[in-house]
Each structure stands twice: as structure tokens, then as C-alpha cells.
Amino acid sequence: MAKMAVIGTGYVGLVSGTCFAEVGNDVTCCDVDQTKISNLQRAIMPIYEPGLKELVQRNMECGTLRFTVEIGDAIKEADIVYIAVGTPMRSTGEADLTYVKQVAKTIGENLNGYKIIVTKSTVPVGTGKIIKKIIKEYSCLQVPFDIVSNPEFLREGAAIKETLQMERAVIGASSGHAFQIMSKLHEPFTSTIVKTTVETAELIKYAANAFLATKISFINDIANICERVGADVTKISEGIGLDSRIGKKFLQAGVGFGGSCFPKDTAALLHIATENGYDFKLMKAVMETNEAQRVQLVKKLEAELGSLKGKSISVLGLAFKPDTDDVRSSPALDIIPYLVSQGATVKAYDPIAINEAKKRLGYQCVYSENLYETLTDTDACLILTDWNQVKELDLIKTKSILTQPLIVDGRNLFSLEMMEELGYTYLSVGRPATNKIVDLTKAL
Ligand code: NAD
Ligand code: UGA
């Protein structure tokens, strides 16, 4: 059993801290956000993540998991200290290390014996060295410590499962001793461990996210070609995905990737490349395709409706993907303000993310957790998140409450045959439109 302090109790710190406790470690999760910590002490979760609340409650009751703002005390008592604070994007695209550096200073000030300092935050290559320097600078006792990079690969919405049964752990360690302790710590989660240097581990994280983002932009580019030649991108994904060298996952064409990581991490990797004298053309193209994909969807809506002025649009989905309340870089945050700026009124549905969306969008639209209330009397429905509730939409009822049967689907949720038969004008991504009024290839 390891005594651990996890600094930063957000999506990553809270999930990984809780999972480390679940497999028998003694974990203190810390944060500077007093409200977040007070709520967690009463088992009130700051995020929506399936299965998280039960796991937190169970481990708090066992006494293996606790929450505090007394970060210094938690560091002093721990053998392993995890850094899991945010690394948001600066306007230049680079990762902002302000919070990581603050934590490094706090660790230095409280270093009272040998500890392993582990970075779980996604950080640029060389951050391990920066952390080491800061800790040394602020440490009075000058005791030895090791630096490790152990990047996080969890997906929101599936975070608990993907931590307890992770496909692999990447451990970039500055000493053999630290590597051994970190390998043992991961034994309950996986036997597949990639042993490497701190720098390589830091870059593995960006390479993983950038590769997945590249797959999505690639299939979205193919989808755009499909629309021009009358092919079906879903069949192309199936046709190429069955080749095990390509793989089926992350080939769903749609409105483009959002979330707290792909947009920021592609930009950060491009920044790292540029700073190091490399023109990473592929990454630029991936980002450009992604931005254009949101615009394409709105163009389809405008092509069918003409001017948006005075039109009422129902938007289904505020979260950047299902099973999370996270709206960071969600397509809805770009698309709703645009629709409103063009004179449309917007009614927005989401089962979980309304509170988070309201913090960003305010009262630009009417919100509802009721699908059919949202759809009623709107001139078009725009699907942005593939929630199960939306997949299971009663399309006959929906047709009767929309003012006209027009659905623009950024997630390819319904079969073309069914939509054709039901009489919908149905515009999806990379598939022929059904019952369309205008020639979309000319409109895009
Ligand atoms: P988050 O914004 O949800 O949480 C960060 C937390 O750190 C906040 O609660 C904040 O109050 C706290 N914090 C900030 N400064 C602090 C300090 N000095 N001391 C203590 N706490 C402090 O962020 P997140 O989504 O958990 O992401 C954290 C890191 O993990 C980022 O680098 C991100 O790129 C990476 N990551 C995130 C995911 C994900 O799915 N969200 C997955 C893999 C990796
Ligand atoms: C992603 C990675 O999948 C995680 O491995 C990584 O740890 C995490 O980023 C991170 O670094 O934060 P996440 O952002 O939670 O996880 O969500 P994903 O399931 O990867 O989806 C990201 C975006 O891509 C979503 O907007 C989703 O709708 C979109 N997507 C995904 C597609 O458009 N098509 C696909 O085929 C798959």
C-alpha cells in the first residue's frame, strides 16, 4: 500500500485518486478550490462521471480516501505525490504551466523526505525538468526525490472503467527505483507497462491524442468528399475499419472533435513542433478540418432554411460527447451563438450538461431536459451530441411537433432509408441527403 497525495481534484485527479484508493492505497486528494473540497467531503461530486460517486463514497467510508485543502500536510505525509492540475491552452496554442509550477513550488516547500513526484497532467516535453528545478529551489532540506511522468489516457464518460482496466500504463522515470515502485502501483490496473524516459512519456501523451484527432479529421475529410460524390462515409469507416491495421475506433464522421483535450493538445503539439523548428503540416490540417466541420453543419442548415432570421432551431446536445457534463470546446458553444447572431431563436436540450452550458452561454437560448418540449414548434432540429436519449428519439412524434420535418444531424444517428420513408429532409455527415430541397454540393 502506498501513501499518496493527488494534487488537483478535477476529472483526472478525482478519478485516478479514487481508483488508486479502490485498489488499496491510502489517498489524499487536494485542491485549492475550497467549495469543491467541502462538497467532496460530503460526497457531492463536482462532475458527472458514471460510477464515480459510489466509488468515492465507498472509499471514504473505508477511510482510504479523503479530501483536503491542506496541500502541504498531504504532501508531507505522502510517499508518492501526483500532479493532476489543469494545463489550459494559451492564446498561442502552448500549454499554460502556471498551475503545474505552483504545485511544484508547494511540493518543494513541503518536501520532508524522499518522495516520487509524478506528473499526470498533460505537459510539454521538458516539464519534468522544470518541476525538478522548482522543487529544488524551494526545498530547504534538499532531500532526494525522483521525477516521473505517468500520463493519463482516460476518456470522460468511461473514466472509471478505463482506469481500473487500463490498456497500458506509460511510466517515464528518472530512476530504476522510481520505475519499480510505479510499476507495482499499477499492477492492479494492467500488466502492460511502457518503460521510458520522462521526456518520451511526456511526448507519448501528445502523440496519442494527436493521432486520435488525426483519425477523426481524416474521416471527416473523407465524409466531405462523400457528400460531393454521393458515397456513404459510414460504409467507408466499416470498410476500412475492418482492416486490423487501421482499426474501427475513432472513425465516426461528424461535427468534429471537442472536449477539454483534443483541441488543446493538438494546438500544444503544433506549438512544441514549431518551437523546435519543425513545420508540422499534418497537425495544422487536422485542426483546420476540425474547425471547418462545425461550419459545414451550419451551412447545411442555412442552405435548407435560407436566412436564419426569425427561425426557431432546436439543438440536441450541449456536452461535447455523451455521458459527461463537460462542455469545454463543445460544438454547441460555437454553433448556438452563431445561430443567435443570425437572428434565430434557439431551444437547447441536454440531459446532464445544462448547468455547465449556462455558465458559458448564459441566457442566449432556452434550456430543457425534455427532448420533446425542446423540439416543439421549431423549424429545424440540429443534433450535436450522440446521447442515447437522442438516438432513441420517437421520429414519428418528432415529425408531428416540428413545424417542418427537417433534421440536420452532426452525429449520423439515423438510417437514411428510415428517414426517407418518414418523409424527413435529413442532412447528415458524409451521406446522401434525403428529401432535400436544395442541391447541397452547390451550397457547401
Ligand atoms: P480540471 O480543470 O477538471 O481540474 C484541475 C483541478 O486542479 C481543479 O479542480 C483546480 O482547482 C485544481 N488546481 C489548480 N491549481 C491548483 C493548485 N495550485 N493546487 C491544487 N489544485 C489546483 O482538469 P482535468 O480535466 O482533470 O485535467 C487535468 C490535466 O489532465 C490536464 O493537463 C489535462 O490535459 C489532463 N487530462 C485530462 C483528461 C480529461 O479527460 N479531462 C484526460 C487525460 C489527461
Ligand atoms: C480523449 C482521449 O480519447 C483520451 O484517451 C484522453 O485521455 C483524453 O482525450 C484527454 O487527454 O483528455 P475525451 O476527450 O474524454 O478523451 O473524449 P473522446 O471519446 O476521445 O472524444 C473526443 C472528441 O472526439 C469528442 O468530441 C467526440 O465526439 C469526438 N469523436 C470521437 C468523433 O468525432 N469521432 C470519433 O470517432 C470519436
Short mmCIF file of C-alpha atoms in Angstrom, two decimals, residues 268-441:
data_model
loop_
_atom_site.label_atom_id
_atom_site.label_comp_id
_atom_site.label_asym_id
_atom_site.label_seq_id
_atom_site.Cartn_x
_atom_site.Cartn_y
_atom_site.Cartn_z
CA ALA A 268 0.11 22.38 -27.91
CA LEU A 269 1.86 19.73 -30.01
CA LEU A 270 1.92 22.06 -33.00
CA HIS A 271 3.45 24.70 -30.73
CA ILE A 272 6.11 22.26 -29.48
CA ALA A 273 6.98 21.33 -33.08
CA THR A 274 7.15 24.95 -34.21
CA GLU A 275 9.27 25.97 -31.21
CA ASN A 276 11.68 23.21 -32.13
CA GLY A 277 11.96 24.27 -35.75
CA TYR A 278 9.61 21.68 -37.28
CA ASP A 279 6.76 22.59 -39.60
CA PHE A 280 4.09 20.06 -38.54
CA LYS A 281 1.83 20.48 -41.60
CA LEU A 282 -0.30 17.43 -40.81
CA MET A 283 -1.32 18.80 -37.40
CA LYS A 284 -2.27 22.16 -38.91
CA ALA A 285 -4.50 20.36 -41.41
CA VAL A 286 -6.12 18.25 -38.66
CA MET A 287 -7.01 21.40 -36.72
CA GLU A 288 -8.28 23.25 -39.81
CA THR A 289 -10.50 20.37 -40.88
CA ASN A 290 -11.92 20.20 -37.38
CA GLU A 291 -12.80 23.87 -37.25
CA ALA A 292 -14.38 23.75 -40.70
CA GLN A 293 -16.52 20.75 -39.77
CA ARG A 294 -18.70 22.80 -37.40
CA VAL A 295 -19.19 25.43 -40.08
CA GLN A 296 -20.19 22.79 -42.65
CA LEU A 297 -23.05 21.63 -40.46
CA VAL A 298 -24.44 25.14 -40.04
CA LYS A 299 -24.10 25.76 -43.80
CA LYS A 300 -26.35 22.75 -44.42
CA LEU A 301 -28.95 24.21 -42.10
CA GLU A 302 -28.72 27.61 -43.79
CA ALA A 303 -28.93 26.02 -47.24
CA GLU A 304 -32.27 24.45 -46.34
CA LEU A 305 -33.77 27.24 -44.25
CA GLY A 306 -32.46 30.22 -46.19
CA SER A 307 -31.98 33.11 -43.76
CA LEU A 308 -31.98 32.08 -40.11
CA LYS A 309 -33.61 35.36 -39.09
CA GLY A 310 -36.80 34.69 -37.16
CA LYS A 311 -36.35 30.91 -37.35
CA SER A 312 -36.59 28.69 -34.31
CA ILE A 313 -33.95 25.94 -34.02
CA SER A 314 -33.85 23.05 -31.56
CA VAL A 315 -30.30 21.99 -30.68
CA LEU A 316 -29.94 18.50 -29.22
CA GLY A 317 -26.79 18.16 -27.12
CA LEU A 318 -24.65 20.66 -25.21
CA ALA A 319 -21.97 18.32 -23.81
CA PHE A 320 -19.02 17.64 -26.12
CA LYS A 321 -19.94 13.96 -26.05
CA PRO A 322 -22.37 11.69 -24.17
CA ASP A 323 -22.05 10.60 -20.53
CA THR A 324 -20.35 13.76 -19.37
CA ASP A 325 -21.43 17.24 -18.32
CA ASP A 326 -18.21 18.69 -19.75
CA VAL A 327 -18.89 21.42 -22.33
CA ARG A 328 -15.28 22.51 -22.86
CA SER A 329 -14.79 23.14 -26.63
CA SER A 330 -18.19 21.62 -27.27
CA PRO A 331 -19.60 22.27 -30.78
CA ALA A 332 -22.71 23.78 -29.14
CA LEU A 333 -20.64 26.60 -27.63
CA ASP A 334 -19.68 27.81 -31.13
CA ILE A 335 -22.85 26.94 -33.00
CA ILE A 336 -25.52 28.35 -30.66
CA PRO A 337 -24.01 31.88 -30.51
CA TYR A 338 -23.72 31.83 -34.31
CA LEU A 339 -27.36 30.84 -34.78
CA VAL A 340 -28.42 33.56 -32.34
CA SER A 341 -26.20 36.14 -34.10
CA GLN A 342 -28.04 35.35 -37.35
CA GLY A 343 -31.40 36.15 -35.71
CA ALA A 344 -32.57 32.62 -34.86
CA THR A 345 -34.08 31.66 -31.52
CA VAL A 346 -32.59 28.51 -30.03
CA LYS A 347 -34.05 25.87 -27.73
CA ALA A 348 -31.35 23.54 -26.37
CA TYR A 349 -31.69 20.04 -24.92
CA ASP A 350 -29.20 18.15 -22.78
CA PRO A 351 -29.87 15.55 -20.07
CA ILE A 352 -26.85 16.45 -17.92
CA ALA A 353 -24.85 19.46 -19.13
CA ILE A 354 -27.31 22.38 -18.89
CA ASN A 355 -25.74 23.87 -15.75
CA GLU A 356 -22.25 23.78 -17.26
CA ALA A 357 -23.50 25.19 -20.58
CA LYS A 358 -25.33 28.04 -18.83
CA LYS A 359 -22.02 29.18 -17.28
CA ARG A 360 -20.69 29.74 -20.83
CA LEU A 361 -23.76 30.58 -22.90
CA GLY A 362 -25.87 32.40 -20.32
CA TYR A 363 -29.37 33.12 -21.49
CA GLN A 364 -28.75 33.09 -25.26
CA CYS A 365 -31.09 30.12 -25.54
CA VAL A 366 -33.89 28.33 -23.71
CA TYR A 367 -32.71 25.14 -21.99
CA SER A 368 -34.66 21.97 -21.32
CA GLU A 369 -34.02 18.44 -20.12
CA ASN A 370 -37.15 17.40 -22.01
CA LEU A 371 -36.48 16.37 -25.62
CA TYR A 372 -39.98 16.83 -26.98
CA GLU A 373 -40.53 20.16 -25.23
CA THR A 374 -37.34 21.34 -26.96
CA LEU A 375 -38.43 20.14 -30.40
CA THR A 376 -41.96 21.54 -30.26
CA ASP A 377 -42.70 24.28 -32.84
CA THR A 378 -39.11 24.58 -34.03
CA ASP A 379 -38.34 24.96 -37.74
CA ALA A 380 -35.35 22.60 -37.70
CA CYS A 381 -33.60 20.21 -35.34
CA LEU A 382 -29.80 20.21 -35.12
CA ILE A 383 -28.18 17.17 -33.48
CA LEU A 384 -24.79 17.86 -31.87
CA THR A 385 -24.29 15.15 -29.19
CA ASP A 386 -24.93 11.43 -29.61
CA TRP A 387 -26.79 10.95 -26.32
CA ASN A 388 -28.73 7.64 -26.12
CA GLN A 389 -31.89 9.67 -25.48
CA VAL A 390 -31.40 11.34 -28.87
CA LYS A 391 -30.58 8.04 -30.60
CA GLU A 392 -33.89 6.71 -29.27
CA LEU A 393 -35.91 9.70 -30.46
CA ASP A 394 -39.52 8.89 -31.44
CA LEU A 395 -39.26 10.13 -35.02
CA ILE A 396 -43.00 9.94 -35.74
CA LYS A 397 -43.80 12.09 -32.71
CA THR A 398 -40.92 14.41 -33.57
CA LYS A 399 -42.26 14.94 -37.09
CA SER A 400 -45.65 15.89 -35.69
CA ILE A 401 -44.24 18.58 -33.36
CA LEU A 402 -41.64 20.22 -35.65
CA THR A 403 -43.07 22.93 -37.91
CA GLN A 404 -41.38 21.11 -40.82
CA PRO A 405 -39.61 17.74 -40.96
CA LEU A 406 -36.02 18.99 -41.12
CA ILE A 407 -33.18 17.38 -39.15
CA VAL A 408 -29.51 18.27 -39.55
CA ASP A 409 -27.56 15.53 -37.81
CA GLY A 410 -23.92 16.06 -36.82
CA ARG A 411 -23.67 12.52 -35.45
CA ASN A 412 -25.19 10.30 -38.18
CA LEU A 413 -27.67 8.73 -35.75
CA PHE A 414 -30.43 7.51 -38.09
CA SER A 415 -30.66 5.29 -41.15
CA LEU A 416 -31.20 7.07 -44.45
CA GLU A 417 -33.86 4.56 -45.55
CA MET A 418 -35.95 5.21 -42.42
CA MET A 419 -35.64 8.99 -42.69
CA GLU A 420 -36.54 8.86 -46.39
CA GLU A 421 -39.58 6.73 -45.65
CA LEU A 422 -40.72 9.00 -42.80
CA GLY A 423 -40.53 11.97 -45.14
CA TYR A 424 -37.77 13.88 -43.37
CA THR A 425 -35.37 16.22 -45.05
CA TYR A 426 -32.42 14.67 -43.30
CA LEU A 427 -28.94 16.13 -43.72
CA SER A 428 -26.22 14.13 -42.01
CA VAL A 429 -22.43 13.99 -42.44
CA GLY A 430 -20.84 12.21 -45.39
CA ARG A 431 -24.08 10.58 -46.53
CA PRO A 432 -26.60 11.49 -49.21
CA ALA A 433 -29.34 13.83 -48.01
CA THR A 434 -32.93 12.57 -48.01
CA ASN A 435 -35.83 14.56 -49.49
CA LYS A 436 -33.59 17.59 -49.82
CA ILE A 437 -34.89 20.79 -51.32
CA VAL A 438 -31.61 22.40 -52.39
CA ASP A 439 -28.51 20.93 -54.05
CA LEU A 440 -26.15 20.71 -51.09
CA THR A 441 -22.99 20.22 -53.13
#
